[in-house]
Amino acid sequence: MERKTANVIVIALGLSFLFAGACSTSPPPPDESEIQKRTAEALKRFDDMKFGMFIHWGLYAIPAGEWKGKYVRGIGEWIMFREKIPVAEYEKLAEQFNPVKFSGDEWAQLAQDAGMRYMVITSKHHDGFAMFHSKASPYNIVDATPYGKDPMKELSAACARRGIAFGFYYSQDQDWHEPNARGNTWDFPEERNPEIYLRNKVFPQVEEILSNYGKLALIWFDTPGILSEAQVTELRDLVKRLQPDCLLNSRIGHGKGDYIQTGDNAIPIQVYTKDGKWEVPATLNDTWGYKKNDHHWKDPRDLIGKLADIVSKGGNYLLNVGPTAEGVIPKPSQDILRTMGKWLEANGESIYGASPSPFYFPDITWRATVKPGKLYLHILNWPGKKFRFEGLESEVKRAYFLANGDEVPFRRDGAALIFDLPAQPVDPYDTVLVLELADETPRVADGYRAGQLPDRMDLYAWAARLRGEEIRYDFDTLSATNFVPAEQFANELWWYPYGALDGEYEVELTYACDNAEAGGTLRLATGGRRTPRKSGIEWKVSATGGKFVTRKLPGKITVDPKTGMIILGIDGEQSSGIRVRKITLIRQTV
Ligand code: H79
């Protein structure tokens, strides 16, 4: 089997050189101004979609987070890397891959039921295995598995029938199957010649995915690393020549993308519009590829709130499912997504095609989206029967709940509006209150506009990425808990400023701690994804008698516009029960 594969690779090598040669005689890419125009139009369509389905599906769904009887921590599709599984051994998984329960129609129907307007699926992840029929490499689902069919044909067609935009994820830089790509250090020598890998695999395969599956809304590249700017430019030109309307994400590298990805599961803390369109790739549990032991499903309340939060800040939400090796999307994922779809059925007007908030967000009570003449207030944490909303100067002609049309009484009190709300939310996840305005675009009072942050800023646990396998968020107490120490992947809160903060800050902590839980060390640090952490504040956690209190921490942290994240961790064997509701940053004026 290995010998056979090797032979086919040699033949494929020869063919693909011919193939690459053929490209140079095909028409040149459209001129740059035409590309820019088509890209701007595609971006507008993409911006309107707001919500998409990400699908991570590959050979890693077979081990499903377990290798040789042992549980493997971390994201499931990284199992080959984490366990340093030799190519020859990992390749054998293909012989078992037979997703007889796969139905492109069912997957596309689920996306439609969820209110998702686009879909992005792994055509090839870091493990190098093509989930489509590739002539460029025999290591693909048609030629190397007993299944022998190309599921991407069925899936792309099912999406097209439903008007769901379709795109492919393609790992262009890491490929653990190839000696000249980045990533596999356990099988192959250190020297790499990515040019060989690009000519023989990436360019031909990207040409295949652009040629055989209809119109692609986008190609989603990932983890840029060793490819040069010239190589990435060639990759971009290839895509734009074959499909000028196909968008490229920023993870193509070297600033050649058309729109930005935030970090995985990373939501900016405030409205973020200065760098153009962006998208948050996010998981429904703690993995992308299927893991049989990961039952840490996010609450629909969290996900619907995050959708409103992201759209309020100018982003799209790309939410992942990890189908099994049989081709089934796990039932909990399906249930969660259909719950989101129900909410969108009633409230989609406030999401699709909406513009971001003109206000900054002082807390987690509400978020805001905008359409001509309308302001949508997404009430995520019910404020009780009186809701005081500050900073809107435009005259409000009418206020009503989007889900049922019920009028909401209100009056003005200077710069504030006071709404009379029912005692209970209309929707348990996000009640949308529509304000019909006398103005086409809302006029916002000075001091309340997005980008005008006050000197005291709350960062709530809800708005942080929960990082680690044990940490949990609790809606009743609005707090994160279970800061269990872990050797790898510590349980932490990560906030992403994305340029919103700049300066030196003192910090207050709002938290609850029983006597028995006190004494551990709380760490507050800043860092980037590629830059080392800068230690900020260390503080011995004191007991609060179990009640929520706010305490000033000693020292300061420094955040500049380039700071990737603000990190809060608690070390201490006894500390897991501590509850963290928020930190408050107090800007120091020089
Ligand atoms: O496709 C998904 C991930 O597989 C991919 N991006 C999303 C969309 C991704 N590639 N790299 N990363 C995410 C960062 C991964 C870092 C880690 Fe690890 C991989 C942490 C644990 C496994 C590298 C290996 C650092 C520690 C071990």
Coordinates of C-alpha atoms and ligand atoms in Angstrom, one line a residue:
M1 CA 0.0 0.0 0.0
E2 CA 2.8 2.4 0.9
R3 CA 4.8 1.5 -2.2
K4 CA 1.7 2.0 -4.3
T5 CA 1.0 5.4 -2.8
A6 CA 4.6 6.4 -3.4
N7 CA 4.4 5.4 -7.1
V8 CA 1.2 7.3 -7.6
I9 CA 2.8 10.3 -6.0
V10 CA 5.7 10.1 -8.4
I11 CA 3.3 10.0 -11.3
A12 CA 1.2 12.8 -9.8
L13 CA 4.4 14.8 -9.4
G14 CA 5.1 14.6 -13.1
L15 CA 1.5 15.4 -14.0
S16 CA 1.3 18.4 -11.8
F17 CA 4.4 19.9 -13.3
L18 CA 2.6 19.8 -16.6
F19 CA -0.5 21.1 -14.9
A20 CA 1.4 24.0 -13.4
G21 CA 2.9 24.7 -16.8
A22 CA -0.6 24.8 -18.3
C23 CA -1.6 27.5 -15.9
S24 CA 0.8 30.0 -17.4
T25 CA -1.1 29.8 -20.8
S26 CA -4.5 30.3 -19.2
P27 CA -5.9 33.9 -19.2
P28 CA -4.1 36.3 -16.9
P29 CA -6.0 37.5 -13.8
P30 CA -8.4 40.3 -14.3
D31 CA -6.7 43.7 -13.8
E32 CA -6.3 45.0 -10.2
S33 CA -9.1 47.5 -10.4
E34 CA -11.6 44.9 -11.6
I35 CA -10.5 42.5 -8.9
Q36 CA -11.0 45.3 -6.3
K37 CA -14.4 46.1 -7.6
R38 CA -15.5 42.4 -7.6
T39 CA -14.0 41.9 -4.1
A40 CA -15.8 44.9 -2.7
E41 CA -19.1 43.6 -4.0
A42 CA -18.4 40.1 -2.7
L43 CA -17.5 41.6 0.7
K44 CA -20.8 43.4 0.9
R45 CA -22.6 40.1 0.2
F46 CA -20.5 38.4 2.8
D47 CA -21.1 41.2 5.4
D48 CA -24.8 40.7 5.0
M49 CA -24.7 37.0 5.7
K50 CA -23.4 37.3 9.3
F51 CA -23.7 33.7 10.3
G52 CA -22.1 30.7 8.7
M53 CA -21.4 27.0 9.3
F54 CA -17.8 25.8 9.6
I55 CA -17.3 22.1 9.2
H56 CA -14.1 20.2 10.3
W57 CA -14.3 16.8 8.8
G58 CA -11.4 14.5 8.1
L59 CA -9.5 11.3 9.1
Y60 CA -9.1 12.6 12.7
A61 CA -12.8 11.9 13.2
I62 CA -11.8 8.2 13.5
P63 CA -9.6 8.4 16.5
A64 CA -12.0 11.1 17.8
G65 CA -9.6 12.4 20.5
E66 CA -8.2 9.0 21.6
W67 CA -5.0 7.4 20.5
K68 CA -4.0 3.8 21.5
G69 CA -6.5 3.8 24.3
K70 CA -5.4 7.1 25.8
Y71 CA -7.3 10.4 25.9
V72 CA -5.6 13.2 24.0
R73 CA -6.1 16.7 25.3
G74 CA -6.6 19.6 23.0
I75 CA -8.3 20.1 19.6
G76 CA -9.2 16.8 17.9
E77 CA -7.9 17.6 14.4
W78 CA -4.4 18.0 15.9
I79 CA -4.1 14.4 17.1
M80 CA -1.5 13.5 14.5
F81 CA 0.7 16.4 15.6
R82 CA 0.2 15.9 19.3
E83 CA 0.9 12.2 19.3
K84 CA 3.6 12.5 16.6
I85 CA 1.9 9.8 14.6
P86 CA 4.1 8.7 11.7
V87 CA 2.6 9.4 8.2
A88 CA 2.7 5.7 7.4
E89 CA 0.6 5.0 10.5
Y90 CA -1.8 7.9 10.1
E91 CA -2.4 7.1 6.4
K92 CA -3.9 3.8 7.4
L93 CA -6.9 5.6 8.9
A94 CA -8.0 6.2 5.3
E95 CA -8.5 2.5 4.8
Q96 CA -11.2 2.7 7.5
F97 CA -12.8 5.9 6.5
N98 CA -16.3 5.0 5.3
P99 CA -18.9 7.7 6.1
V100 CA -21.9 5.8 4.9
K101 CA -24.3 8.0 6.9
F102 CA -23.1 11.2 5.1
S103 CA -25.9 13.2 3.5
G104 CA -25.0 16.6 1.9
D105 CA -28.6 17.4 1.8
E106 CA -29.0 16.9 5.6
W107 CA -26.0 19.0 6.4
A108 CA -27.1 21.8 4.1
Q109 CA -30.6 21.5 5.6
L110 CA -29.2 21.9 9.1
A111 CA -27.3 25.0 8.1
Q112 CA -30.5 26.4 6.6
D113 CA -32.5 25.5 9.7
A114 CA -29.9 27.2 11.8
G115 CA -30.3 30.4 9.8
M116 CA -26.7 30.1 8.5
R117 CA -26.2 31.9 5.2
Y118 CA -22.8 30.3 4.3
M119 CA -20.8 27.2 4.8
V120 CA -17.1 26.5 4.9
I121 CA -15.8 22.9 5.0
T122 CA -12.3 21.5 5.3
S123 CA -11.1 20.4 1.9
K124 CA -7.7 19.6 3.4
H125 CA -6.7 20.2 7.0
H126 CA -3.1 20.2 8.4
D127 CA -3.0 16.4 8.2
G128 CA -2.8 16.7 4.4
F129 CA -5.7 14.4 3.6
A130 CA -8.0 15.8 0.8
M131 CA -11.7 15.3 1.5
F132 CA -12.4 15.8 -2.2
H133 CA -11.4 14.0 -5.3
S134 CA -7.9 15.2 -6.1
K135 CA -5.9 14.3 -9.2
A136 CA -2.9 16.1 -7.7
S137 CA -2.6 13.7 -4.7
P138 CA -3.9 10.2 -4.3
Y139 CA -4.2 10.9 -0.6
N140 CA -7.8 11.8 -0.9
I141 CA -11.2 10.5 0.0
V142 CA -12.1 9.0 -3.4
D143 CA -8.8 7.2 -4.1
A144 CA -7.7 6.2 -0.6
T145 CA -10.9 5.1 1.2
P146 CA -13.4 2.4 0.9
Y147 CA -16.1 5.1 0.6
G148 CA -14.7 6.0 -2.8
K149 CA -17.0 9.0 -3.4
D150 CA -16.6 12.8 -3.3
P151 CA -18.9 14.2 -0.6
M152 CA -18.0 17.7 -1.6
K153 CA -19.9 17.3 -4.9
E154 CA -23.1 16.5 -3.0
L155 CA -22.6 19.1 -0.3
S156 CA -21.8 22.0 -2.7
A157 CA -24.8 21.1 -4.8
A158 CA -27.1 20.9 -1.8
C159 CA -25.9 24.3 -0.6
A160 CA -26.4 25.8 -4.1
R161 CA -30.0 24.5 -4.2
R162 CA -30.7 26.3 -0.9
G163 CA -29.0 29.6 -1.7
I164 CA -26.3 28.9 0.9
A165 CA -22.9 30.4 -0.1
F166 CA -20.2 27.7 -0.2
G167 CA -16.5 27.9 0.6
F168 CA -13.6 25.6 1.3
Y169 CA -11.1 25.6 4.2
Y170 CA -7.6 24.7 2.8
S171 CA -4.5 24.4 4.9
Q172 CA -1.9 25.9 2.6
D173 CA 1.2 26.2 4.9
Q174 CA 1.0 23.3 7.3
D175 CA 0.7 19.8 5.8
W176 CA 2.0 17.1 8.0
H177 CA 1.9 14.6 5.2
E178 CA 4.4 16.4 3.1
P179 CA 8.2 16.8 3.7
N180 CA 8.3 20.2 2.1
A181 CA 5.4 21.8 4.0
R182 CA 5.5 23.0 7.5
G183 CA 4.6 21.0 10.6
N184 CA 5.8 17.4 10.5
T185 CA 9.1 17.3 12.4
W186 CA 8.9 13.7 13.4
D187 CA 9.0 12.0 10.0
F188 CA 10.9 14.5 7.9
P189 CA 14.3 16.3 8.0
E190 CA 14.3 19.9 9.0
E191 CA 15.1 21.5 5.6
R192 CA 12.0 22.4 3.6
N193 CA 11.5 23.6 0.1
P194 CA 7.9 24.9 0.1
E195 CA 8.2 25.7 -3.6
I196 CA 8.0 21.9 -4.4
Y197 CA 5.0 21.4 -2.1
L198 CA 3.3 24.4 -3.6
R199 CA 3.8 23.4 -7.2
N200 CA 2.9 19.7 -6.6
K201 CA 0.0 20.0 -4.2
V202 CA -1.2 23.4 -3.2
F203 CA -1.6 25.1 -6.5
P204 CA -3.1 22.1 -8.3
Q205 CA -5.5 21.3 -5.4
V206 CA -6.6 24.9 -5.0
E207 CA -7.2 24.9 -8.8
E208 CA -9.3 21.7 -8.3
I209 CA -11.4 23.1 -5.5
L210 CA -12.0 26.3 -7.6
S211 CA -12.9 24.4 -10.7
N212 CA -15.1 21.4 -9.7
Y213 CA -17.6 22.6 -7.0
G214 CA -19.3 25.6 -8.6
K215 CA -19.0 29.1 -7.3
L216 CA -17.0 29.5 -4.1
A217 CA -17.9 32.4 -1.9
L218 CA -14.5 32.1 -0.2
I219 CA -11.4 30.1 0.5
W220 CA -10.4 29.9 4.1
F221 CA -6.7 29.5 4.5
D222 CA -5.1 28.9 7.9
T223 CA -2.0 29.2 10.0
P224 CA 0.3 31.2 7.7
G225 CA 4.0 30.4 8.4
I226 CA 6.7 29.6 5.9
L227 CA 5.3 30.7 2.6
S228 CA 6.9 33.9 1.2
E229 CA 5.1 37.0 0.2
A230 CA 5.7 36.1 -3.5
Q231 CA 4.3 32.6 -3.0
V232 CA 1.2 33.9 -1.2
T233 CA 0.7 36.5 -4.0
E234 CA 0.9 33.7 -6.6
L235 CA -1.7 31.8 -4.6
R236 CA -4.0 34.8 -4.4
D237 CA -3.6 35.5 -8.1
L238 CA -4.5 31.9 -8.9
V239 CA -7.7 32.2 -6.9
K240 CA -8.7 35.6 -8.4
R241 CA -8.0 34.4 -11.9
L242 CA -10.2 31.4 -11.6
Q243 CA -12.9 33.0 -9.5
P244 CA -12.7 36.8 -9.2
D245 CA -15.6 36.8 -6.8
C246 CA -14.0 34.4 -4.4
L247 CA -13.0 36.0 -1.1
L248 CA -9.7 35.2 0.7
N249 CA -9.4 35.3 4.4
S250 CA -6.5 37.0 6.2
R251 CA -4.9 33.7 7.2
I252 CA -3.6 33.4 3.7
G253 CA -0.8 35.5 5.2
H254 CA 1.3 38.6 4.3
G255 CA -1.8 40.9 4.4
K256 CA -3.1 39.4 1.1
G257 CA -6.6 38.5 2.4
D258 CA -9.8 40.4 1.7
Y259 CA -11.1 40.2 5.2
I260 CA -9.9 39.5 8.7
Q261 CA -10.1 36.6 11.1
T262 CA -9.9 37.2 14.7
G263 CA -8.3 34.5 16.8
D264 CA -10.2 31.2 17.1
N265 CA -13.1 31.9 19.5
A266 CA -11.8 35.4 20.0
I267 CA -14.4 38.2 20.1
P268 CA -13.2 41.9 20.2
I269 CA -14.2 43.6 23.5
Q270 CA -15.8 46.6 21.7
V271 CA -17.0 47.7 18.2
Y272 CA -14.2 46.9 15.8
T273 CA -14.4 48.4 12.4
K274 CA -11.0 50.1 11.7
D275 CA -9.5 47.2 9.9
G276 CA -12.4 46.3 7.7
K277 CA -14.6 43.3 7.7
W278 CA -13.9 40.5 10.1
E279 CA -15.1 37.0 11.2
V280 CA -14.9 35.0 14.3
P281 CA -14.3 31.3 13.8
A282 CA -15.7 29.5 16.8
T283 CA -16.4 26.1 18.3
L284 CA -19.6 24.6 19.7
N285 CA -17.6 22.7 22.3
D286 CA -13.8 22.7 22.8
T287 CA -12.7 21.1 19.5
W288 CA -13.1 21.6 15.8
G289 CA -12.7 18.0 14.6
Y290 CA -15.0 15.4 16.3
K291 CA -13.9 14.2 19.7
K292 CA -16.1 11.5 21.3
N293 CA -15.4 12.7 24.9
D294 CA -16.0 16.4 24.4
H295 CA -19.5 17.0 25.8
H296 CA -18.8 20.6 26.8
W297 CA -21.4 22.1 24.6
K298 CA -22.0 25.8 24.7
D299 CA -25.4 27.1 25.9
P300 CA -27.7 28.4 23.1
R301 CA -28.0 31.5 25.3
D302 CA -24.3 32.0 25.1
L303 CA -24.2 31.4 21.3
I304 CA -27.2 33.7 20.5
G305 CA -25.8 36.4 22.7
K306 CA -22.4 36.0 21.0
L307 CA -24.1 36.2 17.6
A308 CA -25.7 39.5 18.6
D309 CA -22.5 40.7 20.2
I310 CA -20.4 39.9 17.1
V311 CA -22.8 41.5 14.7
S312 CA -23.1 44.5 17.0
K313 CA -19.3 44.9 16.7
G314 CA -19.1 44.5 12.9
G315 CA -18.2 40.8 12.5
N316 CA -19.5 37.5 11.1
Y317 CA -19.9 34.4 13.2
L318 CA -18.5 31.2 11.7
L319 CA -19.7 28.4 14.0
N320 CA -18.2 24.9 13.7
V321 CA -19.6 21.4 13.7
G322 CA -17.4 18.3 13.7
P323 CA -19.1 15.4 12.0
T324 CA -18.3 11.8 13.0
A325 CA -16.3 9.4 10.8
E326 CA -19.7 8.0 9.8
G327 CA -20.7 11.3 8.5
V328 CA -23.1 12.4 11.2
I329 CA -23.2 15.8 12.8
P330 CA -23.5 15.1 16.6
K331 CA -27.1 15.4 17.9
P332 CA -26.2 18.1 20.5
S333 CA -24.8 20.3 17.7
Q334 CA -27.9 19.9 15.7
D335 CA -30.2 20.7 18.6
I336 CA -28.2 23.8 19.5
L337 CA -28.1 25.1 15.9
R338 CA -31.8 24.5 15.4
T339 CA -32.5 26.5 18.6
M340 CA -30.4 29.4 17.2
G341 CA -32.4 29.1 13.9
K342 CA -35.7 29.5 15.8
W343 CA -34.4 32.6 17.4
L344 CA -33.3 33.9 14.0
E345 CA -36.6 33.1 12.4
A346 CA -38.2 35.6 14.8
N347 CA -35.3 38.1 15.1
G348 CA -33.3 37.7 11.9
E349 CA -34.2 41.2 10.7
S350 CA -32.0 42.6 13.5
I351 CA -29.0 40.4 12.3
Y352 CA -28.8 39.9 8.5
G353 CA -27.7 42.9 6.6
A354 CA -27.5 45.0 9.8
S355 CA -24.7 47.5 10.6
P356 CA -22.7 47.6 13.8
S357 CA -23.5 49.6 16.9
P358 CA -22.9 53.4 16.9
F359 CA -22.5 53.1 20.7
Y360 CA -19.8 51.7 22.9
F361 CA -20.9 49.0 25.3
P362 CA -20.6 49.9 29.0
D363 CA -21.6 46.4 30.2
I364 CA -23.4 43.2 29.1
T365 CA -27.0 44.3 29.5
W366 CA -27.5 45.1 25.8
R367 CA -25.9 45.2 22.3
A368 CA -27.1 47.2 19.3
T369 CA -27.5 46.7 15.5
V370 CA -28.7 49.2 13.0
K371 CA -30.7 49.4 9.8
P372 CA -31.9 52.6 8.0
G373 CA -34.3 54.3 10.4
K374 CA -34.1 51.5 13.0
L375 CA -32.0 50.8 16.0
Y376 CA -32.2 47.2 17.4
L377 CA -31.4 46.8 21.1
H378 CA -30.5 43.2 21.9
I379 CA -31.3 42.8 25.6
L380 CA -29.1 40.0 26.7
N381 CA -29.3 40.4 30.5
W382 CA -32.8 41.5 31.6
P383 CA -32.6 44.8 33.5
G384 CA -35.9 44.4 35.2
K385 CA -39.1 46.5 34.7
K386 CA -37.2 49.8 34.0
F387 CA -34.6 50.0 31.3
R388 CA -32.6 53.2 31.2
F389 CA -30.8 53.6 27.9
E390 CA -28.3 56.5 27.6
G391 CA -26.9 58.4 24.7
L392 CA -29.4 58.3 21.8
E393 CA -30.2 61.8 20.5
S394 CA -32.5 60.8 17.6
E395 CA -36.2 61.1 18.3
V396 CA -37.8 57.7 18.8
K397 CA -41.2 57.4 17.0
R398 CA -42.1 53.9 18.2
A399 CA -40.6 51.1 20.2
Y400 CA -41.7 47.5 20.0
F401 CA -40.5 43.9 20.5
L402 CA -39.3 42.4 17.2
A403 CA -40.5 38.8 18.2
N404 CA -44.2 39.7 18.9
G405 CA -44.7 43.3 17.7
D406 CA -45.8 44.4 21.2
E407 CA -45.4 48.2 21.8
V408 CA -43.0 49.2 24.5
P409 CA -43.9 52.4 26.5
F410 CA -41.1 54.8 27.0
R411 CA -40.3 58.4 28.0
R412 CA -37.3 60.7 27.7
D413 CA -35.3 61.8 30.6
G414 CA -32.7 64.2 29.3
A415 CA -30.1 62.2 27.3
A416 CA -31.7 59.0 28.4
L417 CA -34.7 56.9 27.4
I418 CA -36.6 54.9 30.0
F419 CA -38.5 51.9 28.8
D420 CA -41.2 50.0 30.7
L421 CA -40.4 46.4 30.3
P422 CA -42.3 43.3 31.4
A423 CA -40.8 41.6 34.5
Q424 CA -39.5 38.7 32.4
P425 CA -37.7 38.7 29.1
V426 CA -39.8 38.1 26.0
D427 CA -37.1 35.8 24.7
P428 CA -35.0 33.8 27.2
Y429 CA -31.8 34.4 25.1
D430 CA -32.0 37.8 23.5
T431 CA -35.1 40.0 23.4
V432 CA -34.8 42.5 20.5
L433 CA -36.3 45.9 21.2
V434 CA -36.8 47.9 17.9
L435 CA -36.6 51.7 18.0
E436 CA -38.1 53.4 15.0
L437 CA -36.2 56.6 14.6
A438 CA -37.0 60.0 13.0
D439 CA -33.4 59.9 11.6
E440 CA -32.1 57.5 8.9
T441 CA -29.0 56.8 11.0
P442 CA -29.0 57.2 14.7
R443 CA -27.6 60.3 16.2
V444 CA -25.5 59.5 19.3
A445 CA -24.5 61.9 22.0
D446 CA -20.9 62.7 22.5
G447 CA -19.3 60.4 25.1
Y448 CA -21.5 57.4 24.1
R449 CA -20.1 56.8 20.6
A450 CA -18.3 53.6 19.7
G451 CA -14.6 54.2 20.1
Q452 CA -15.2 56.8 22.8
L453 CA -14.3 54.6 25.8
P454 CA -14.6 56.0 29.3
D455 CA -11.6 55.8 31.7
R456 CA -13.2 53.0 33.6
M457 CA -13.9 49.9 31.4
D458 CA -15.5 46.7 32.5
L459 CA -14.4 43.5 31.0
Y460 CA -16.9 40.8 31.9
A461 CA -16.2 37.1 32.1
W462 CA -19.0 36.6 29.6
A463 CA -17.1 38.6 27.0
A464 CA -13.9 36.6 27.4
R465 CA -12.9 33.5 25.7
L466 CA -13.1 30.6 28.2
R467 CA -9.8 28.9 27.6
G468 CA -9.2 25.4 28.9
E469 CA -11.3 22.3 29.1
E470 CA -12.6 22.7 32.6
I471 CA -13.5 26.4 32.9
R472 CA -17.3 27.2 32.9
Y473 CA -19.5 30.2 32.7
D474 CA -22.6 30.4 34.9
F475 CA -25.5 32.7 33.7
D476 CA -27.2 32.9 37.2
T477 CA -24.2 34.5 38.8
L478 CA -22.7 36.1 35.6
S479 CA -19.4 34.6 36.4
A480 CA -16.7 32.2 35.3
T481 CA -15.6 29.4 37.6
N482 CA -13.6 26.1 37.7
F483 CA -10.1 27.6 37.2
V484 CA -8.7 24.1 37.6
P485 CA -4.9 24.0 37.3
A486 CA -3.8 22.1 34.2
E487 CA -0.3 21.2 33.1
Q488 CA -1.1 22.2 29.5
F489 CA -3.8 24.6 28.4
A490 CA -4.4 26.3 31.7
N491 CA -8.0 27.4 32.5
E492 CA -8.0 31.1 31.9
L493 CA -10.1 34.1 30.7
W494 CA -8.7 35.7 27.6
W495 CA -10.0 39.2 26.5
Y496 CA -9.1 40.6 23.1
P497 CA -8.9 44.4 22.9
Y498 CA -8.3 44.7 19.1
G499 CA -7.0 48.2 19.5
A500 CA -9.7 49.5 21.9
L501 CA -7.4 50.1 24.8
D502 CA -4.2 52.1 25.2
G503 CA -2.5 53.1 28.4
E504 CA -1.7 52.0 31.9
Y505 CA -4.5 50.6 33.9
E506 CA -5.2 49.9 37.5
V507 CA -7.5 47.0 38.0
E508 CA -10.5 46.1 40.1
L509 CA -11.7 42.5 40.4
T510 CA -15.4 41.6 41.0
Y511 CA -15.4 38.0 42.3
A512 CA -16.7 35.6 45.0
C513 CA -14.5 33.3 47.1
D514 CA -15.3 31.0 50.0
N515 CA -12.8 30.7 52.9
A516 CA -11.7 27.3 51.7
E517 CA -10.9 28.5 48.2
A518 CA -8.8 31.5 49.2
G519 CA -5.0 31.7 49.0
G520 CA -4.3 30.9 45.4
T521 CA -2.6 33.3 43.1
L522 CA -4.5 35.3 40.6
R523 CA -2.5 36.4 37.6
L524 CA -3.3 39.1 35.2
A525 CA -1.0 39.4 32.2
T526 CA -1.0 40.8 28.7
G527 CA 0.3 39.1 25.6
G528 CA 0.0 38.5 21.9
R529 CA -0.5 35.2 20.2
R530 CA 3.1 35.3 19.0
T531 CA 4.6 37.6 21.6
P532 CA 5.4 36.3 25.1
R533 CA 3.3 37.1 28.0
K534 CA 4.2 40.2 30.0
S535 CA 3.6 39.7 33.6
G536 CA 1.2 42.2 35.0
I537 CA -0.4 41.7 38.4
E538 CA -0.1 38.8 40.8
W539 CA -2.4 38.8 43.8
K540 CA -3.2 36.3 46.6
V541 CA -6.9 35.7 46.4
S542 CA -8.7 36.6 49.6
A543 CA -12.0 35.2 50.9
T544 CA -15.2 37.2 50.4
G545 CA -17.4 34.9 52.5
G546 CA -18.8 33.6 49.2
K547 CA -20.4 36.9 48.3
F548 CA -19.5 39.0 45.2
V549 CA -17.3 41.9 46.1
T550 CA -15.1 44.3 44.2
R551 CA -11.5 44.7 45.2
K552 CA -8.7 46.8 43.9
L553 CA -5.7 44.7 42.9
P554 CA -2.1 45.9 43.5
G555 CA 0.0 47.2 40.6
K556 CA -0.9 48.0 37.0
I557 CA -1.1 46.5 33.6
T558 CA -0.1 48.2 30.4
V559 CA -2.2 47.7 27.2
D560 CA -1.3 49.2 23.9
P561 CA -3.1 49.0 20.6
K562 CA -1.0 46.0 19.6
T563 CA -1.7 44.0 22.7
G564 CA -3.3 40.7 21.6
M565 CA -4.9 39.6 24.8
I566 CA -5.5 40.3 28.5
I567 CA -5.2 37.0 30.4
L568 CA -6.6 36.1 33.8
G569 CA -5.7 32.9 35.5
I570 CA -5.8 31.5 39.0
D571 CA -3.3 29.1 40.3
G572 CA -4.0 27.1 43.4
E573 CA -5.2 23.6 44.0
Q574 CA -8.1 24.9 46.1
S575 CA -9.1 27.7 43.9
S576 CA -11.3 26.1 41.3
G577 CA -14.6 27.3 43.0
I578 CA -13.7 31.0 42.8
R579 CA -16.1 32.9 40.7
V580 CA -14.9 35.8 38.5
R581 CA -17.6 38.2 37.2
K582 CA -15.5 41.0 35.7
I583 CA -12.4 43.1 35.9
T584 CA -12.6 46.9 35.7
L585 CA -9.7 48.7 34.0
I586 CA -9.1 52.2 35.3
R587 CA -7.0 54.3 32.9
Q588 CA -4.2 56.2 34.5
T589 CA -3.8 59.7 33.1
V590 CA -0.2 60.9 32.8
Ligands
H79_1 O1 -8.8 24.5 12.0 C1 -8.9 24.9 13.3 C2 -7.6 24.6 14.0 O2 -7.2 23.3 13.8 C3 -6.7 25.6 13.4 N1 -7.5 26.8 13.2 C4 -8.9 26.4 13.5 C5 -9.9 27.1 12.6 C6 -5.6 25.9 14.2 N2 -4.3 25.6 13.8 N3 -3.5 26.0 14.7 N4 -4.2 26.4 15.7 C7 -5.5 26.4 15.5 C8 -3.5 26.8 16.9 C9 -3.3 25.6 17.6 C10 -2.6 25.4 18.7 C11 -2.6 24.2 19.4 FE1 -1.2 23.1 20.0 C12 -2.7 23.0 18.8 C13 -2.7 24.0 20.7 C14 -2.8 22.7 20.9 C15 -2.8 22.0 19.7 C16 0.5 23.5 19.1 C17 0.5 22.2 19.3 C18 0.5 24.2 20.3 C19 0.4 23.2 21.3 C20 0.4 22.0 20.7

